[in-house]
XYZ file of N, CA and C in Angstrom:
333
model
N -84.090 -95.844 93.808
C -82.786 -94.923 94.092
C -81.860 -95.437 94.251
N -81.525 -96.701 94.837
C -80.629 -97.151 95.222
C -79.989 -97.971 93.742
N -80.283 -98.460 92.704
C -80.254 -98.219 91.338
C -79.322 -97.522 90.996
N -79.615 -96.424 91.018
C -79.179 -95.280 90.508
C -77.884 -94.663 91.259
N -77.690 -94.771 92.602
C -76.200 -94.645 92.976
C -75.471 -96.282 92.839
N -75.890 -97.230 92.586
C -75.325 -98.267 92.024
C -74.279 -97.724 90.886
N -74.905 -97.435 90.094
C -74.766 -96.902 88.430
C -73.879 -95.982 88.623
N -74.016 -95.221 89.267
C -72.956 -93.889 89.570
C -71.585 -94.694 90.073
N -71.966 -95.451 91.066
C -70.513 -95.917 91.651
C -69.799 -96.438 90.195
N -70.386 -97.507 89.834
C -69.793 -98.311 88.714
C -69.095 -97.179 87.711
N -70.094 -96.125 87.345
C -69.396 -95.139 86.323
C -68.246 -94.292 86.580
N -67.875 -94.384 88.275
C -67.092 -93.483 88.964
C -65.632 -94.386 88.795
N -66.142 -95.861 89.141
C -64.914 -96.781 89.047
C -64.221 -96.776 87.931
N -65.339 -96.902 86.814
C -64.559 -97.133 85.567
C -64.191 -95.841 84.978
N -64.433 -94.478 85.520
C -63.514 -93.627 85.013
C -61.966 -93.566 85.811
N -62.064 -94.012 86.847
C -60.832 -94.244 87.822
C -59.891 -95.175 86.842
N -60.326 -96.401 86.385
C -59.896 -97.228 85.704
C -59.231 -96.335 84.492
N -59.885 -95.998 83.982
C -59.620 -95.150 82.466
C -58.237 -93.987 82.929
N -58.147 -93.724 83.741
C -57.160 -93.014 84.116
C -56.147 -93.344 84.763
N -55.853 -94.426 85.083
C -54.777 -95.158 85.111
C -54.592 -95.012 86.834
N -55.447 -95.019 87.814
C -55.378 -94.439 89.126
C -55.149 -95.717 89.712
N -54.621 -96.998 89.234
C -54.606 -98.358 89.889
C -53.266 -98.255 90.380
N -52.107 -98.750 89.804
C -50.671 -99.086 90.336
C -49.875 -97.596 90.073
N -49.121 -97.181 91.173
C -48.660 -95.927 91.337
C -47.388 -96.227 90.285
N -46.992 -95.398 89.564
C -45.950 -95.256 88.225
C -44.781 -95.866 88.861
N -44.227 -95.262 90.012
C -42.931 -95.804 90.704
C -42.831 -97.306 90.872
N -43.872 -97.771 91.625
C -44.195 -99.156 91.831
C -43.861 -99.941 90.639
N -44.826 -99.357 89.407
C -45.056 -100.200 88.102
C -43.328 -99.790 87.516
N -42.844 -99.430 87.711
C -41.385 -99.153 87.008
C -40.392 -100.456 87.799
N -40.372 -100.266 89.020
C -39.746 -101.193 89.644
C -40.163 -102.603 89.644
N -41.493 -102.760 89.482
C -42.130 -104.054 88.887
C -41.469 -104.719 87.936
N -41.745 -103.616 86.801
C -41.459 -104.360 85.574
C -39.970 -104.301 85.372
N -39.096 -103.603 86.062
C -37.586 -103.842 85.916
C -37.400 -104.942 86.706
N -37.828 -105.480 87.702
C -37.671 -106.824 88.435
C -37.855 -107.757 87.377
N -39.127 -107.746 86.804
C -39.495 -108.819 86.137
C -38.438 -108.838 84.593
N -38.146 -107.838 84.049
C -37.302 -108.077 82.942
C -35.940 -108.483 83.723
N -35.042 -107.973 84.625
C -34.261 -108.521 85.372
C -34.426 -110.194 85.457
N -35.477 -110.625 86.118
C -35.675 -111.933 85.984
C -35.519 -112.664 84.976
N -36.303 -112.123 83.919
C -36.089 -112.979 82.156
C -35.193 -113.057 81.982
N -34.311 -111.951 81.809
C -33.032 -111.747 81.210
C -31.817 -112.679 82.329
N -31.833 -113.052 83.560
C -31.115 -114.259 84.241
C -31.425 -115.448 83.770
N -33.009 -115.843 83.456
C -33.352 -117.013 82.728
C -33.063 -117.093 81.086
N -32.317 -116.147 80.884
C -31.896 -115.824 79.469
C -33.156 -115.841 78.184
N -34.374 -115.621 78.882
C -35.726 -115.452 78.048
C -35.235 -113.864 77.614
N -34.700 -113.660 76.643
C -34.472 -112.512 76.288
C -35.760 -111.515 75.773
N -36.307 -112.426 74.801
C -37.653 -111.659 74.006
C -38.647 -111.220 75.202
N -39.019 -112.294 76.009
C -39.988 -111.785 77.443
C -39.353 -110.414 78.068
N -37.782 -110.505 78.263
C -37.284 -109.526 78.958
C -37.371 -108.084 78.063
N -37.275 -108.103 77.147
C -37.615 -107.141 76.097
C -38.998 -106.695 75.918
N -40.154 -107.581 75.893
C -41.208 -107.347 76.145
C -41.530 -106.514 77.267
N -41.275 -107.031 78.227
C -41.477 -106.270 79.502
C -41.015 -104.777 79.389
N -39.682 -104.729 78.924
C -39.232 -103.126 79.056
C -40.108 -102.433 78.174
N -40.443 -102.837 76.726
C -41.277 -102.002 76.270
C -42.550 -101.917 76.678
N -43.164 -102.707 77.392
C -44.313 -102.206 78.026
C -44.081 -100.925 79.256
N -42.966 -100.962 79.776
C -42.485 -99.962 80.642
C -42.283 -98.859 80.062
N -41.758 -98.483 78.813
C -41.494 -97.688 77.955
C -42.968 -96.730 77.427
N -44.020 -97.809 77.191
C -45.344 -97.256 76.838
C -45.608 -96.301 77.599
N -45.373 -96.534 79.004
C -45.804 -95.431 80.044
C -45.041 -94.527 80.650
N -43.835 -94.680 80.618
C -42.474 -93.849 80.625
C -41.610 -94.130 79.797
N -41.930 -93.108 78.918
C -40.948 -93.397 77.374
C -39.674 -92.325 77.689
N -39.204 -91.891 78.567
C -37.981 -91.077 78.880
C -37.069 -91.805 79.856
N -37.278 -92.964 80.072
C -36.004 -93.856 80.803
C -35.046 -94.213 80.481
N -33.814 -93.395 80.389
C -32.490 -93.754 79.535
C -32.273 -95.023 80.233
N -32.338 -95.421 81.418
C -32.087 -96.626 81.944
C -32.305 -97.800 81.447
N -33.802 -97.680 80.651
C -34.456 -98.897 80.121
C -33.832 -99.173 79.018
N -33.439 -98.174 78.091
C -32.683 -98.285 76.897
C -31.333 -98.719 77.284
N -30.523 -98.626 78.281
C -29.537 -99.136 78.491
C -29.599 -100.872 78.416
N -30.690 -100.760 79.640
C -30.804 -102.606 79.477
C -31.101 -102.894 78.328
N -32.212 -102.619 77.677
C -32.269 -103.228 76.361
C -31.169 -103.506 75.231
N -29.993 -102.225 75.211
C -28.996 -102.552 74.854
C -28.301 -103.701 75.139
N -28.321 -103.744 76.453
C -27.388 -105.153 77.114
C -27.929 -106.525 76.481
N -29.227 -106.633 76.610
C -30.090 -107.795 76.232
C -29.773 -107.857 74.858
N -29.667 -106.887 73.841
C -29.490 -106.869 72.356
C -27.955 -107.409 72.328
N -27.036 -107.233 73.152
C -25.859 -107.697 72.855
C -25.819 -109.145 73.177
N -26.453 -109.796 74.172
C -26.525 -111.057 74.577
C -27.258 -111.928 73.572
N -27.939 -111.088 72.906
C -28.600 -111.929 71.415
C -27.736 -111.657 70.574
N -26.599 -110.747 70.505
C -25.762 -110.706 69.486
C -26.758 -109.954 68.072
N -27.449 -109.269 68.599
C -28.350 -108.026 67.879
C -27.514 -106.904 67.802
N -26.441 -106.639 67.570
C -25.811 -105.624 67.533
C -26.103 -104.123 67.251
N -26.854 -104.061 65.836
C -27.262 -102.871 65.867
C -28.602 -102.569 66.286
N -29.284 -103.348 66.881
C -30.293 -102.728 67.800
C -29.589 -102.414 68.784
N -28.827 -103.263 69.488
C -27.989 -102.591 70.792
C -27.651 -101.092 70.319
N -26.868 -100.858 69.467
C -26.479 -99.546 69.208
C -27.522 -98.609 69.188
N -28.795 -98.865 68.526
C -29.935 -97.831 68.702
C -30.354 -97.555 69.937
N -30.458 -98.962 70.693
C -31.076 -98.729 72.250
C -29.921 -97.545 73.008
N -28.681 -98.019 73.006
C -28.086 -97.159 73.346
C -27.705 -95.677 73.175
N -27.894 -95.309 71.750
C -28.052 -93.653 71.293
C -29.266 -93.301 72.045
N -30.093 -94.231 71.984
C -31.624 -93.403 72.474
C -31.379 -93.234 74.191
N -30.725 -93.989 74.732
C -30.220 -93.637 76.118
C -29.649 -92.138 76.206
N -28.403 -92.103 75.217
C -27.669 -91.144 75.156
C -28.472 -90.043 74.996
N -29.477 -89.963 74.066
C -30.387 -88.769 73.398
C -31.306 -88.518 74.945
N -31.549 -89.303 75.633
C -32.363 -89.174 76.646
C -31.586 -88.410 77.819
N -30.632 -88.757 78.292
C -29.631 -88.645 79.261
C -27.981 -88.550 79.032
N -27.804 -87.305 78.539
C -26.316 -86.976 77.953
C -24.932 -87.638 78.721
N -25.643 -87.902 79.958
C -24.751 -88.134 81.329
C -24.711 -89.824 81.486
N -25.196 -90.460 80.569
C -25.471 -91.711 80.692
C -24.349 -92.531 80.289
N -23.270 -92.708 81.004
C -21.842 -93.041 80.904
C -21.883 -94.503 80.171
N -22.563 -95.425 80.891
C -22.539 -96.769 80.436
C -23.036 -96.768 79.279
N -24.098 -96.027 78.493
C -24.641 -96.357 77.157
C -23.215 -95.610 76.135
N -22.344 -94.700 76.671
C -21.308 -94.456 75.932
C -20.307 -95.428 75.651
N -19.847 -95.993 76.899
C -19.002 -97.065 76.814
C -19.516 -98.434 76.029
N -20.869 -98.660 75.942
C -21.085 -100.050 75.045
C -21.122 -99.212 73.655
N -21.708 -98.149 73.590
C -21.438 -97.771 72.108
C -19.837 -97.585 71.504
N -18.776 -97.498 72.400
C -17.669 -97.503 71.900
C -17.097 -98.770 71.808
N -17.520 -99.580 72.296
C -17.255 -101.082 72.160
C -17.792 -101.523 71.034
N -19.118 -101.340 70.802
C -19.904 -101.988 69.733
C -19.193 -101.442 68.637
N -18.892 -100.021 68.254
C -18.068 -99.310 67.465
C -16.790 -100.077 66.919
N -16.212 -100.358 68.073
C -14.834 -100.946 67.871
C -15.138 -102.594 67.554
N -16.159 -103.149 67.861
C -16.378 -104.280 67.181
C -16.770 -104.465 66.065
N -17.617 -103.717 65.615
C -18.144 -103.917 64.205
C -17.642 -103.188 63.449
N -16.513 -102.385 63.442
C -15.323 -102.041 62.624
C -15.066 -103.151 61.668
C-alpha cells in the first residue's frame, strides 16, 4: 500500500513540474532581467540576448525586454536588429517613449 502512495506522490510532483509551479513568473522576470543586465555590463552581449530571449519565451508581451534587446543590438552595432526590437516594443506598447526615440536616432543614423 505504501508503494502506491509513493507512486501517487511522484506523479503529482511530476504534474506540478509540468505546470510550471516552480518559480513565480514575476520572480523569474526579475531574475532574468538582472542576469541580462549583468551580462550586458560585462559586455557579454550574446549571453544577455539569450537570457532575454528565454524571458520572452515565457512572457512574450514585455515591451521593456525588446527595448533592452534593442540597446544591446546598438552596442553590437547590429542596427537592423535594433530597429526590429524597438519596433516590436512599440507594437506591444504604443507609449514606449524610449523605443520611439531610439528608432528616430537609428533612422537618422542609417539614412
